[in-house]
Structure formats: structure tokens, C-alpha cells
Amino acid sequence: MGFKLLNRKESRVKQEAFGSSSTSEQEPSLTTVPQDSKIEDHKGLHAFFIKSILYGVIFGLIFFLAYVLFEYFSSYETTDDAFIAGHIIRIAPKVAGHVVGYYIDDNMDVKKGQLLIEIDPRDYQSRVAIAQANKEWAETEWKRMKEILRSSAVSQLQVDAAWAVKLSTEAFLKLYELQLGYTRIYAPADGRITMRSVEKGQYVDVGQILFDIVPPDLWVVANYKETQITFMRPGQAAKIRIDAYPHHRYKGHVDSIQRGSGAQFSLLPPENATGNYVKVVQRVPVKILFDEPLASDETVGPGFSVVPTVEVGKFYVSFFWSVALILTGFGVGVVLAFILKNTKKQK
């Protein structure tokens, strides 16, 4: 009995000792919990600070770049509704006849004064010879009448009639000489032959179009929207890109702006006083001249599509608006970072 009681006491003592040691081991863990939470809060605050700065810088740059792009594109007006225009000289004979001289070919470059077409001149040479003979006869007759007038064999009226005949024959001679000259057709300007419709030996009539000459003087007709010409003025610089040669940008300037929309001068101008009205943005033709010659190896003519860009204002970035937008973007980034942090906490 005594031995059992002794063992029970020892077991109780061991249990109490074990319990006291376990409590002593658990006490330090309770003291470390607040320290760990402080470290985690410090790390979270540091991460939020870094993220806020990062978001702020990103949004500040986005706002600034958006402002720069807005100012840049607001300084230029462009359109793809633009074409090259130029003088087209239609060549037609002033006299009729058969073509005996033919000195042109399709798409051939010609110089001013170059002989192009020659019409059979024989009929007109005969007319000149007849007119020359009539002139000489009328002049001789007038002189004879003038001498006879001194002897009173003819009246002054007859002398005046002879003078009128003389003038008439001189006028006919000049007319036939002009017609003889018209049998040779020369180039009125430098250019290129286009739309040829004549052959050697063909009979041509007065006013019949034989071919066209396109001079090298070209310009651009750009049909801008009426909302795009608010700040457009003659003399403003322009860049011209020809669709056929997109690698080259030509310099130019605004020459003039048409006073009226293109639709107003069409064959059937719109009548908005009747029926249902739908507002349509009108197009205004703007004439743009080239400031540099076109490349000699590039074939460009009327009707080619181009894309002109007119500088309607100087590109300028305001320091005040730049700073204001950067700060605004920075604030937006910080607010976004704060919202994202709260969203994560709620989850």
C-alpha cells in the first residue's frame, strides 16, 4: 500500500512539472504574435507605397502623352479626298484637211514650239496665190484711178471704191496666209502627249480634238471638311504624299481656299428647302501648290490620289497643362492603388 501511494505522488509531481514547463514554453509565442503582425503591416504599407508611386508615374505619363498627341494632331489637318490637278491643253486644228506630217507618239514629251502635226497645205497655198494676185490687181487699179482723177475722167466715188477693193484684197491675203500657217500645228507649251486620236493620212475637221498636252505644272485639290478649315489660311505649309509613290513626301503650301462648297457648284446643286433635311458635312476645295519639283523618274499627272497634311498651327506643349495633367494622372494612380488594396482586404 505504501509503495503505491508513493508512486501516485511521484506521477502527480511529474504531471505538474510537465504542465508548468509547457506553459512556460507557450508564453513566449504569445509575446511574438504582435511583433509579427507589426512586421507584416510594415511590409504591406511599404508595398502600397511602392505600388502607389508606380501607378502614379504610369498614369502621369499616360496623361502627359495623351496631351502631347492631342496637341500634335490638333496642329495638322489631313484628308484622303485629294487629287492632283493640272492644265490640260486640248489640241484641235483651225483648218480642215488630210494629215501629211505626223511627228508625235503616245506619252511623248514635247517642247514649246515643236512641230507636231502638218495638214496638207496645197489647197491653202493656192488660195494665198489667188489672194496675192487679187491684191496686186486691186492696188494697180487704185493707182490708175487716182491718176485719172486728175483729168476728171473718173469721180472721187470710183477712186474710193477702188481703195476699198484694195483693202479687201489685202485682208483676204492675210486671212489665207493665216490659214496656210494653221496647217502646221506646234506645241503651245512643254508637256506630254496624251489621249492621241489622230493618224497619218486621216482627214481632220476644224475643232476636232486630236490629242491633249499635259504641262508639268501640277497642283493639289484637297476637299477638306468644312470643320477642318477653321484655322486654315493661305500660305500655311503642307506635306503631300502621293499614293503611287508613298516613300516620298513633297513640300507644299496652301495657295487658296474656294469660297463655297464643292456641292454648291455641281451640275445639280442640293435644294434643302423641300423634303426632309439631313445635315451633311460639306467639302470645301483647297488648292495646294508644290514647293519643289516632282521627281523626274516619277510619272505623276492629273487625277492621281494624294494625302495632303496642312500645318494649321504650331506644335506647342504648354508647361502648365503638362504639370497639371501629370499631377492629375499621378493622383488617379494613387487612388487606383488604394482601391485595389481595399478590394484585396475585403476578399
Tab-separated table of C-alpha atoms in Angstrom:
chain	number	residue	atom	x	y	z
A	1	MET	CA	0.000	0.000	0.000
A	2	GLY	CA	2.674	2.470	0.889
A	3	PHE	CA	4.572	1.788	-2.275
A	4	LYS	CA	1.514	2.512	-4.474
A	5	LEU	CA	0.785	5.793	-2.722
A	6	LEU	CA	4.365	6.841	-3.255
A	7	ASN	CA	4.153	6.140	-6.993
A	8	ARG	CA	0.950	8.138	-7.315
A	9	LYS	CA	2.558	11.161	-5.650
A	10	GLU	CA	5.550	10.967	-7.965
A	11	SER	CA	3.300	10.810	-11.014
A	12	ARG	CA	1.386	13.861	-9.826
A	13	VAL	CA	4.599	15.756	-9.277
A	14	LYS	CA	5.787	14.832	-12.785
A	15	GLN	CA	2.478	15.931	-14.322
A	16	GLU	CA	2.615	19.288	-12.533
A	17	ALA	CA	6.203	19.750	-13.628
A	18	PHE	CA	5.315	18.887	-17.215
A	19	GLY	CA	2.357	21.284	-17.180
A	20	SER	CA	4.428	24.122	-15.806
A	21	SER	CA	7.089	23.551	-18.451
A	22	SER	CA	4.521	23.510	-21.250
A	23	THR	CA	3.002	26.767	-20.089
A	24	SER	CA	6.423	28.286	-19.852
A	25	GLU	CA	7.133	27.216	-23.426
A	26	GLN	CA	3.853	28.694	-24.713
A	27	GLU	CA	4.290	32.088	-23.100
A	28	PRO	CA	6.984	33.336	-25.485
A	29	SER	CA	4.781	32.542	-28.516
A	30	LEU	CA	2.088	34.859	-27.195
A	31	THR	CA	4.550	37.700	-26.973
A	32	THR	CA	5.829	37.214	-30.572
A	33	VAL	CA	2.377	37.476	-32.259
A	34	PRO	CA	2.124	41.300	-32.036
A	35	GLN	CA	5.660	41.655	-33.343
A	36	ASP	CA	4.910	39.516	-36.451
A	37	SER	CA	1.747	41.484	-37.200
A	38	LYS	CA	3.682	44.745	-36.983
A	39	ILE	CA	6.254	43.451	-39.444
A	40	GLU	CA	3.533	42.351	-41.853
A	41	ASP	CA	1.781	45.734	-41.583
A	42	HIS	CA	5.063	47.492	-42.244
A	43	LYS	CA	5.706	45.349	-45.318
A	44	GLY	CA	2.154	45.930	-46.605
A	45	LEU	CA	2.500	49.690	-46.152
A	46	HIS	CA	5.820	49.670	-47.962
A	47	ALA	CA	4.345	47.641	-50.849
A	48	PHE	CA	1.356	50.011	-51.043
A	49	PHE	CA	3.701	52.991	-51.141
A	50	ILE	CA	5.768	51.476	-53.964
A	51	LYS	CA	2.650	50.463	-55.883
A	52	SER	CA	1.117	53.926	-55.467
A	53	ILE	CA	4.271	55.580	-56.794
A	54	LEU	CA	4.390	53.151	-59.719
A	55	TYR	CA	0.725	53.635	-60.629
A	56	GLY	CA	1.057	57.377	-60.242
A	57	VAL	CA	4.066	57.560	-62.564
A	58	ILE	CA	2.378	55.331	-65.162
A	59	PHE	CA	-0.877	57.302	-65.207
A	60	GLY	CA	1.007	60.600	-65.140
A	61	LEU	CA	2.939	59.549	-68.243
A	62	ILE	CA	-0.259	58.340	-69.912
A	63	PHE	CA	-1.992	61.676	-69.293
A	64	PHE	CA	1.063	63.609	-70.491
A	65	LEU	CA	1.471	61.542	-73.663
A	66	ALA	CA	-2.248	61.861	-74.404
A	67	TYR	CA	-1.947	65.649	-74.101
A	68	VAL	CA	1.138	65.730	-76.362
A	69	LEU	CA	-0.610	63.615	-79.001
A	70	PHE	CA	-3.699	65.817	-78.788
A	71	GLU	CA	-1.638	68.968	-79.322
A	72	TYR	CA	0.287	67.344	-82.169
A	73	PHE	CA	-2.730	66.125	-84.118
A	74	SER	CA	-4.590	69.381	-83.444
A	75	SER	CA	-1.802	71.224	-85.262
A	76	TYR	CA	-2.390	69.353	-88.535
A	77	GLU	CA	-5.338	68.712	-90.825
A	78	THR	CA	-5.263	65.876	-93.332
A	79	THR	CA	-7.640	64.229	-95.797
A	80	ASP	CA	-7.540	61.405	-98.314
A	81	ASP	CA	-10.147	63.113	-100.516
A	82	ALA	CA	-7.499	64.884	-102.576
A	83	PHE	CA	-6.248	64.632	-106.129
A	84	ILE	CA	-3.613	66.133	-108.393
A	85	ALA	CA	-4.897	68.676	-110.899
A	86	GLY	CA	-3.240	70.442	-113.805
A	87	HIS	CA	-3.751	72.246	-117.077
A	88	ILE	CA	-4.912	70.008	-119.926
A	89	ILE	CA	-4.385	71.615	-123.338
A	90	ARG	CA	-6.667	70.110	-125.975
A	91	ILE	CA	-5.163	70.403	-129.443
A	92	ALA	CA	-7.579	70.889	-132.375
A	93	PRO	CA	-6.863	72.183	-135.920
A	94	LYS	CA	-8.167	75.521	-137.165
A	95	VAL	CA	-8.314	74.266	-140.762
A	96	ALA	CA	-9.564	71.043	-142.318
A	97	GLY	CA	-7.541	68.642	-144.423
A	98	HIS	CA	-5.566	65.425	-144.553
A	99	VAL	CA	-2.704	64.843	-142.119
A	100	VAL	CA	0.508	64.570	-144.136
A	101	GLY	CA	3.013	65.168	-141.341
A	102	TYR	CA	2.829	63.220	-138.111
A	103	TYR	CA	5.592	63.831	-135.546
A	104	ILE	CA	4.135	62.636	-132.233
A	105	ASP	CA	3.607	59.402	-130.362
A	106	ASP	CA	1.723	58.252	-127.276
A	107	ASN	CA	3.045	59.674	-123.979
A	108	MET	CA	5.831	61.567	-125.735
A	109	ASP	CA	7.383	64.612	-124.095
A	110	VAL	CA	7.336	67.721	-126.287
A	111	LYS	CA	8.797	71.198	-126.029
A	112	LYS	CA	7.099	74.512	-126.669
A	113	GLY	CA	7.254	75.407	-130.378
A	114	GLN	CA	7.915	71.834	-131.514
A	115	LEU	CA	6.178	70.803	-134.769
A	116	LEU	CA	3.560	68.142	-134.040
A	117	ILE	CA	1.119	67.815	-136.959
A	118	GLU	CA	1.165	69.024	-140.565
A	119	ILE	CA	-2.007	69.205	-142.676
A	120	ASP	CA	-1.910	69.111	-146.484
A	121	PRO	CA	-1.138	72.779	-147.370
A	122	ARG	CA	-1.699	72.708	-151.143
A	123	ASP	CA	-5.286	73.973	-151.073
A	124	TYR	CA	-4.307	76.877	-148.845
A	125	GLN	CA	-1.217	77.686	-150.903
A	126	SER	CA	-3.492	78.076	-153.935
A	127	ARG	CA	-5.777	80.398	-152.003
A	128	VAL	CA	-2.797	82.521	-150.970
A	129	ALA	CA	-1.631	82.763	-154.586
A	130	ILE	CA	-5.091	83.836	-155.748
A	131	ALA	CA	-5.350	86.400	-152.955
A	132	GLN	CA	-1.897	87.755	-153.807
A	133	ALA	CA	-2.903	88.226	-157.454
A	134	ASN	CA	-6.147	89.953	-156.486
A	135	LYS	CA	-4.255	92.268	-154.170
A	136	GLU	CA	-1.799	93.281	-156.860
A	137	TRP	CA	-4.620	93.903	-159.361
A	138	ALA	CA	-6.592	95.997	-156.823
A	139	GLU	CA	-3.521	98.053	-155.980
A	140	THR	CA	-2.791	98.701	-159.653
A	141	GLU	CA	-6.426	99.630	-160.305
A	142	TRP	CA	-6.466	102.059	-157.403
A	143	LYS	CA	-3.306	103.786	-158.618
A	144	ARG	CA	-4.735	104.061	-162.144
A	145	MET	CA	-7.991	105.543	-160.830
A	146	LYS	CA	-6.030	108.015	-158.776
A	147	GLU	CA	-4.117	109.229	-161.857
A	148	ILE	CA	-7.284	109.506	-163.955
A	149	LEU	CA	-8.975	111.527	-161.219
A	150	ARG	CA	-6.671	114.465	-162.010
A	151	SER	CA	-8.131	114.707	-165.525
A	152	SER	CA	-11.672	114.426	-164.121
A	153	ALA	CA	-12.310	111.298	-166.193
A	154	VAL	CA	-13.495	109.430	-163.072
A	155	SER	CA	-15.245	110.596	-159.968
A	156	GLN	CA	-13.949	110.551	-156.404
A	157	LEU	CA	-16.542	107.872	-155.636
A	158	GLN	CA	-14.914	105.492	-158.110
A	159	VAL	CA	-11.498	106.172	-156.607
A	160	ASP	CA	-12.844	105.415	-153.110
A	161	ALA	CA	-14.397	102.190	-154.392
A	162	ALA	CA	-11.042	101.139	-155.847
A	163	TRP	CA	-9.405	101.901	-152.489
A	164	ALA	CA	-11.971	99.710	-150.693
A	165	VAL	CA	-11.334	96.840	-153.113
A	166	LYS	CA	-7.603	97.175	-152.475
A	167	LEU	CA	-8.094	96.947	-148.698
A	168	SER	CA	-10.427	93.970	-149.093
A	169	THR	CA	-7.920	92.016	-151.176
A	170	GLU	CA	-5.180	92.733	-148.623
A	171	ALA	CA	-7.422	91.415	-145.833
A	172	PHE	CA	-8.186	88.240	-147.794
A	173	LEU	CA	-4.480	87.715	-148.411
A	174	LYS	CA	-3.740	87.931	-144.670
A	175	LEU	CA	-6.608	85.524	-143.928
A	176	TYR	CA	-5.367	82.913	-146.385
A	177	GLU	CA	-1.799	83.302	-145.149
A	178	LEU	CA	-3.064	82.617	-141.623
A	179	GLN	CA	-4.929	79.540	-142.817
A	180	LEU	CA	-1.792	78.329	-144.545
A	181	GLY	CA	0.099	78.774	-141.288
A	182	TYR	CA	-2.590	76.823	-139.422
A	183	THR	CA	-1.735	73.731	-141.463
A	184	ARG	CA	1.301	73.304	-139.190
A	185	ILE	CA	0.407	72.625	-135.553
A	186	TYR	CA	3.073	73.441	-132.953
A	187	ALA	CA	3.218	72.629	-129.238
A	188	PRO	CA	1.856	75.611	-127.266
A	189	ALA	CA	3.740	74.579	-124.103
A	190	ASP	CA	6.074	71.973	-122.668
A	191	GLY	CA	4.281	68.796	-121.714
A	192	ARG	CA	3.425	65.220	-122.514
A	193	ILE	CA	1.168	63.918	-125.288
A	194	THR	CA	-1.930	62.093	-124.010
A	195	MET	CA	-5.224	60.837	-125.463
A	196	ARG	CA	-3.932	60.757	-129.043
A	197	SER	CA	-6.688	60.079	-131.581
A	198	VAL	CA	-5.126	61.010	-134.930
A	199	GLU	CA	-3.184	59.054	-137.528
A	200	LYS	CA	-1.197	59.990	-140.597
A	201	GLY	CA	-3.429	60.331	-143.668
A	202	GLN	CA	-6.549	60.909	-141.587
A	203	TYR	CA	-8.900	63.713	-142.594
A	204	VAL	CA	-9.400	66.129	-139.724
A	205	ASP	CA	-12.007	68.842	-139.413
A	206	VAL	CA	-11.969	72.242	-137.766
A	207	GLY	CA	-12.261	71.937	-133.983
A	208	GLN	CA	-11.730	68.164	-133.886
A	209	ILE	CA	-9.729	67.119	-130.790
A	210	LEU	CA	-6.571	65.358	-131.969
A	211	PHE	CA	-4.728	64.890	-128.652
A	212	ASP	CA	-4.029	66.540	-125.308
A	213	ILE	CA	-0.872	68.043	-123.860
A	214	VAL	CA	-0.398	67.911	-120.088
A	215	PRO	CA	2.154	70.515	-118.901
A	216	PRO	CA	4.381	69.692	-115.904
A	217	ASP	CA	2.779	72.424	-113.776
A	218	LEU	CA	0.629	70.485	-111.305
A	219	TRP	CA	-1.116	71.238	-108.025
A	220	VAL	CA	-3.343	69.501	-105.477
A	221	VAL	CA	-7.072	69.987	-104.957
A	222	ALA	CA	-7.912	68.755	-101.453
A	223	ASN	CA	-11.567	68.503	-100.440
A	224	TYR	CA	-11.430	69.216	-96.713
A	225	LYS	CA	-14.438	69.034	-94.432
A	226	GLU	CA	-15.838	72.422	-93.542
A	227	THR	CA	-14.967	71.706	-89.902
A	228	GLN	CA	-11.296	71.302	-90.847
A	229	ILE	CA	-10.729	74.724	-92.426
A	230	THR	CA	-11.423	76.749	-89.269
A	231	PHE	CA	-7.757	77.679	-88.797
A	232	MET	CA	-6.591	77.015	-92.370
A	233	ARG	CA	-5.117	80.018	-94.173
A	234	PRO	CA	-3.263	80.621	-97.482
A	235	GLY	CA	0.481	80.312	-97.093
A	236	GLN	CA	0.452	77.559	-94.467
A	237	ALA	CA	2.965	74.766	-95.014
A	238	ALA	CA	1.829	71.352	-96.188
A	239	LYS	CA	3.211	67.873	-96.725
A	240	ILE	CA	1.985	65.903	-99.745
A	241	ARG	CA	2.148	62.130	-100.082
A	242	ILE	CA	1.330	60.681	-103.498
A	243	ASP	CA	-0.304	57.259	-103.267
A	244	ALA	CA	1.690	55.996	-106.247
A	245	TYR	CA	4.969	56.941	-104.522
A	246	PRO	CA	4.348	56.689	-100.755
A	247	HIS	CA	8.060	56.756	-99.916
A	248	HIS	CA	8.362	60.434	-100.852
A	249	ARG	CA	6.886	63.431	-99.016
A	250	TYR	CA	6.718	66.617	-101.071
A	251	LYS	CA	6.718	70.081	-99.537
A	252	GLY	CA	3.944	72.489	-100.462
A	253	HIS	CA	1.767	75.311	-99.207
A	254	VAL	CA	-1.872	76.351	-99.256
A	255	ASP	CA	-2.487	78.628	-102.234
A	256	SER	CA	-6.200	79.413	-101.846
A	257	ILE	CA	-9.492	78.186	-100.408
A	258	GLN	CA	-12.597	78.096	-102.574
A	259	ARG	CA	-15.397	80.403	-101.437
A	260	GLY	CA	-18.163	77.829	-101.417
A	261	SER	CA	-18.554	74.087	-101.046
A	262	GLY	CA	-17.986	71.746	-103.943
A	263	ALA	CA	-21.622	70.637	-103.966
A	264	GLN	CA	-22.817	74.207	-104.485
A	265	PHE	CA	-21.074	74.420	-107.870
A	266	SER	CA	-22.111	70.985	-109.104
A	267	LEU	CA	-24.416	70.465	-112.080
A	268	LEU	CA	-27.395	69.909	-109.768
A	269	PRO	CA	-26.767	71.787	-106.501
A	270	PRO	CA	-28.651	70.438	-103.476
A	271	GLU	CA	-32.016	72.000	-102.621
A	272	ASN	CA	-32.646	71.772	-98.881
A	273	ALA	CA	-35.879	73.778	-98.834
A	274	THR	CA	-38.016	70.767	-99.722
A	275	GLY	CA	-38.416	67.334	-98.160
A	276	ASN	CA	-36.745	66.022	-95.050
A	277	TYR	CA	-33.447	67.695	-94.253
A	278	VAL	CA	-30.429	65.680	-93.144
A	279	LYS	CA	-27.348	67.683	-92.270
A	280	VAL	CA	-24.252	66.536	-94.144
A	281	VAL	CA	-20.771	67.894	-93.548
A	282	GLN	CA	-19.781	69.752	-96.720
A	283	ARG	CA	-16.453	69.537	-98.506
A	284	VAL	CA	-14.508	72.678	-99.436
A	285	PRO	CA	-11.847	72.502	-102.200
A	286	VAL	CA	-8.435	73.782	-101.097
A	287	LYS	CA	-5.701	74.439	-103.675
A	288	ILE	CA	-2.217	73.350	-102.572
A	289	LEU	CA	0.896	74.125	-104.630
A	290	PHE	CA	4.127	72.138	-104.723
A	291	ASP	CA	7.195	73.948	-103.372
A	292	GLU	CA	9.622	71.541	-105.023
A	293	PRO	CA	9.746	69.951	-108.472
A	294	LEU	CA	8.431	66.444	-108.873
A	295	ALA	CA	10.982	63.692	-109.338
A	296	SER	CA	11.870	63.159	-112.985
A	297	ASP	CA	11.594	59.382	-112.637
A	298	GLU	CA	8.061	59.544	-111.235
A	299	THR	CA	5.089	59.642	-113.597
A	300	VAL	CA	2.557	61.963	-111.978
A	301	GLY	CA	-0.401	63.660	-113.620
A	302	PRO	CA	-3.928	64.961	-113.085
A	303	GLY	CA	-6.193	62.551	-111.258
A	304	PHE	CA	-3.546	60.887	-109.071
A	305	SER	CA	-4.662	60.349	-105.465
A	306	VAL	CA	-2.708	62.143	-102.753
A	307	VAL	CA	-2.879	62.665	-98.994
A	308	PRO	CA	-2.028	66.269	-98.022
A	309	THR	CA	-1.350	67.348	-94.448
A	310	VAL	CA	-1.608	71.079	-93.695
A	311	GLU	CA	0.051	72.608	-90.639
A	312	VAL	CA	-2.760	74.820	-89.317
A	313	GLY	CA	-0.925	75.705	-86.097
A	314	LYS	CA	2.495	75.449	-84.498
A	315	PHE	CA	3.050	72.363	-82.342
A	316	TYR	CA	3.355	73.661	-78.761
A	317	VAL	CA	3.253	71.857	-75.406
A	318	SER	CA	2.166	74.075	-72.507
A	319	PHE	CA	4.228	73.702	-69.328
A	320	PHE	CA	1.222	74.494	-67.125
A	321	TRP	CA	-1.041	71.893	-68.718
A	322	SER	CA	1.776	69.351	-68.742
A	323	VAL	CA	2.361	69.694	-64.999
A	324	ALA	CA	-1.372	69.754	-64.263
A	325	LEU	CA	-2.063	66.598	-66.255
A	326	ILE	CA	0.952	64.766	-64.826
A	327	LEU	CA	-0.198	65.548	-61.272
A	328	THR	CA	-3.753	64.549	-62.150
A	329	GLY	CA	-2.551	61.260	-63.578
A	330	PHE	CA	-0.382	60.688	-60.516
A	331	GLY	CA	-3.390	61.251	-58.263
A	332	VAL	CA	-5.509	58.864	-60.304
A	333	GLY	CA	-2.796	56.212	-59.988
A	334	VAL	CA	-2.607	56.616	-56.203
A	335	VAL	CA	-6.392	56.382	-55.858
A	336	LEU	CA	-6.446	53.274	-58.036
A	337	ALA	CA	-3.739	51.641	-55.906
A	338	PHE	CA	-5.748	52.427	-52.740
A	339	ILE	CA	-8.925	50.941	-54.261
A	340	LEU	CA	-7.090	47.773	-55.264
A	341	LYS	CA	-5.652	47.416	-51.759
A	342	ASN	CA	-9.079	47.684	-50.122
A	343	THR	CA	-10.531	45.228	-52.612
A	344	LYS	CA	-7.894	42.648	-51.671
A	345	LYS	CA	-8.584	43.147	-47.960
A	346	GLN	CA	-12.307	42.541	-48.434
A	347	LYS	CA	-11.574	39.319	-50.282
